[in-house]
C-alpha angles and dihedrals in degrees: 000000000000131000136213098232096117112092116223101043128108109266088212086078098056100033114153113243120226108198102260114241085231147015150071126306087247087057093044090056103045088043078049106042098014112136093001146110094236091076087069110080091043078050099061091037091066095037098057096034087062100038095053078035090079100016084057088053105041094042084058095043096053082050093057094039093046109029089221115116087190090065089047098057094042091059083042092062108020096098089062079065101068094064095044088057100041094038094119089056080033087064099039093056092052089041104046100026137072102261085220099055090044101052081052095053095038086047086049098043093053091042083056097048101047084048091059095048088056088075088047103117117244098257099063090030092104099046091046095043083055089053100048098056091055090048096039085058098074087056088047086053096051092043088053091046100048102044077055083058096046093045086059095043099051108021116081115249093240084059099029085099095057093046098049094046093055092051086064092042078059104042086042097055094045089050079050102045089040102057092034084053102052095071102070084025086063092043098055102020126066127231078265101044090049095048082048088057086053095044078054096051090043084052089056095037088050095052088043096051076054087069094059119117122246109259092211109159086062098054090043094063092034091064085034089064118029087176095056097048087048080065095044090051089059104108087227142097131219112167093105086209088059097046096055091047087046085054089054088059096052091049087057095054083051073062097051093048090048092053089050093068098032092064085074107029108048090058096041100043109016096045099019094240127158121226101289090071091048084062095046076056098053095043098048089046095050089055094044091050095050077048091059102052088044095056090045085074105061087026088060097094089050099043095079087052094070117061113250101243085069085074097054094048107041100057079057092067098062091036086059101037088050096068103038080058091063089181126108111240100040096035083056097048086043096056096045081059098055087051090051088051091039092057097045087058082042100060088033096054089048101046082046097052084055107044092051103048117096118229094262094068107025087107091052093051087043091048096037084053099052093047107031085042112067080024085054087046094046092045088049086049097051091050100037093049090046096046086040089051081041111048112353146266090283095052083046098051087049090049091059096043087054093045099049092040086055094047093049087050092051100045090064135244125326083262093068097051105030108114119305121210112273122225127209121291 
């Protein structure tokens, strides 16, 4: 997956495997992976299919138990608060604390705290399951930043793409197979058992951030300028290339949040479909998006040859065309097009933010995604559900092409957001 062609790195991290005569499979791995990058995206995997796993779940056990749907999706979408909240003290530990160190404690914390809900009597289980998985959010964001952190200071920049790509292939799979497997999980497991199966995955999750190299070069100018680290832990950026790509990003979770109503509303209200054909939509989104971060890894060398802007503007042509179609087969092919698309601008936008950002701010841009982000997606839910009740899926679509055409105005020319140099991590 990586390589060891950058000087200066530890070779530890890159080593080359040779199958062992003899041992377990757990063995084979950490003799594998141990020390490296390359435990990082396996890492995430387990960790969020575990993690939608419950919440899934949860969020669909309270629905069931209440009646109401509005219950549900807060539960649904209240872990992304606490590090909205916490995203100052968010940004001072990335900035002033080893990422690896800190993906261990925050794995061990929330191993610690799914075991002790486990002893919780029946009675309370519910409430305190509920709380656990707000509270359990701060320590995920801090698990999905920091392996962001590691991946810079140990992967070659002429790798640093790839790697950064398969992290989200990884962080991507484990969101699917958890909530596709929290359905029959639900239907055979208790609120206990299924809090059991998570206590078994943060166990996993904890051995393998174990595996993570050391990024010791960071830490090393962190503790040689105390001045300069006091700068890095300002939740702010300044780089102006990195802000307009930043604001790229941003645009492309509008997108996401977009896509989340439009599941349901282009086949019940634009085609006039039950539910069944909400679920053909699901379904064939769910497959288009995983598409999309799998054909991110072989188009990666050609992504940097086309201007930025290009990304923004092509997913808006099959959108577009989708819902002027107005007909079931080729609105539905159009719109898994325009996910493929969506998550190539997706993976692109993201390995571009950081590449570009300078050491210095490489906690800000981390922090600033795993907070702007969700709240990005749940801001874009709550107007795109209300203009699409209002108005309609077509009036909707056109809201986010003229959106994204102004945004992409307004965040200057291709030349200010192509790929910067990159220094060392």
């Amino acid at each position: 997956m990586f390589d060891d062609r950058h000087p200066g790195r530890s070779p530890k991290s890159f080593r080359l495997w040779h199958p062992p005569a003899s041992g377990g499979l757990l063995m084979t791995f950490f003799r594998t992976y141990a020390r490296s990058p390359r435990c990082i995206p396996v890492l995430l995997f387990v960790n969020t299919s575990g993690s939608f796993l419950l919440l899934v779940s949860l969020s669909t056990h309270i629905g069931s138990v209440t009646g109401s749907g509005l219950l549900a999706g807060v539960v649904l979408s209240a872990p992304w608060l606490p590090a909205l909240l916490l995203a100052a003290p968010l940004n001072r530990l990335l900035a002033g604390h080893a990422p690896e160190r800190l993906v261990r404690i925050a794995e061990a914390a929330s191993l610690l705290l799914t075991a002790a809900a486990l002893a919780v009597p029946g009675g309370a289980l519910l409430a305190v399951a509920t709380g656990l998985v707000v509270a359990r959010g701060f320590f995920e964001a801090v698990t999905r930043s920091a392996t962001s952190v590691v991946l810079r200071g140990t992967v070659s920049k002429e790798r640093l793409d790839r790697a950064n790509t398969y992290a989200e292939i990884g962080k991507l799979t484990g969101v699917s197979v958890g909530a596709a497997l929290a359905g029959p999980a639900s239907s055979v497991l208790s609120p206990r058992g299924l809090i059991a199966l998570n206590v078994a995955t943060l166990a996993l999750s904890a051995l393998l951030a174990w595996a993570l190299p050391s990024v010791t070069r960071a830490a090393g100018e962190s503790a040689a300028s105390p001045a300069k680290s006091e700068a890095g832990a300002r939740l702010r950026v300044e780089d102006p290339v990195v802000r307009r790509l930043f604001v790229r990003f941003l645009l492309v979770a509008f997108w996401q949040g977009f896509h989340t109503v439009a599941v349901t509303v282009i086949p019940l209200r634009l085609l006039d479909g039950d539910t069944r054909l909400v679920g053909v939509f699901v379904a064939a989104s769910a497959v288009a998006i995983f598409a999309g971060s799998l054909a991110a890894l072989p188009a990666q060398r050609y992504l940097d040859h086309v201007p930025s802007t290009v990304w923004l503007v092509l997913p808006m042509a099959p959108l577009l065309a989708a819902v002027l179609a107005a007909s079931t087969v080729p609105t539905l092919v159009l719109y898994a097009v325009f996910l493929v698309l969506f998550e190539l601008a997706f993976v692109h936008h993201n390995n571009r933010v950081l590449a570009a950002v300078s050491d210095e701010e490489l906690s800000s841009v981390v922090t600033l995604r795993a907070t702007l982000l969700p709240s990005g997606v749940a801001v874009s839910i709550l107007v795109m559900g209300a203009l699409s009740d209002l108005a309609g899926p077509v009036p909707a679509v056109l809201a986010v092409v003229v959106t994204t055409l102004a945004v992409t105005a307004a965040t200057g020319a291709s030349r200010q957001t192509r790929r910067s140099p990159v220094p060392d991590a």
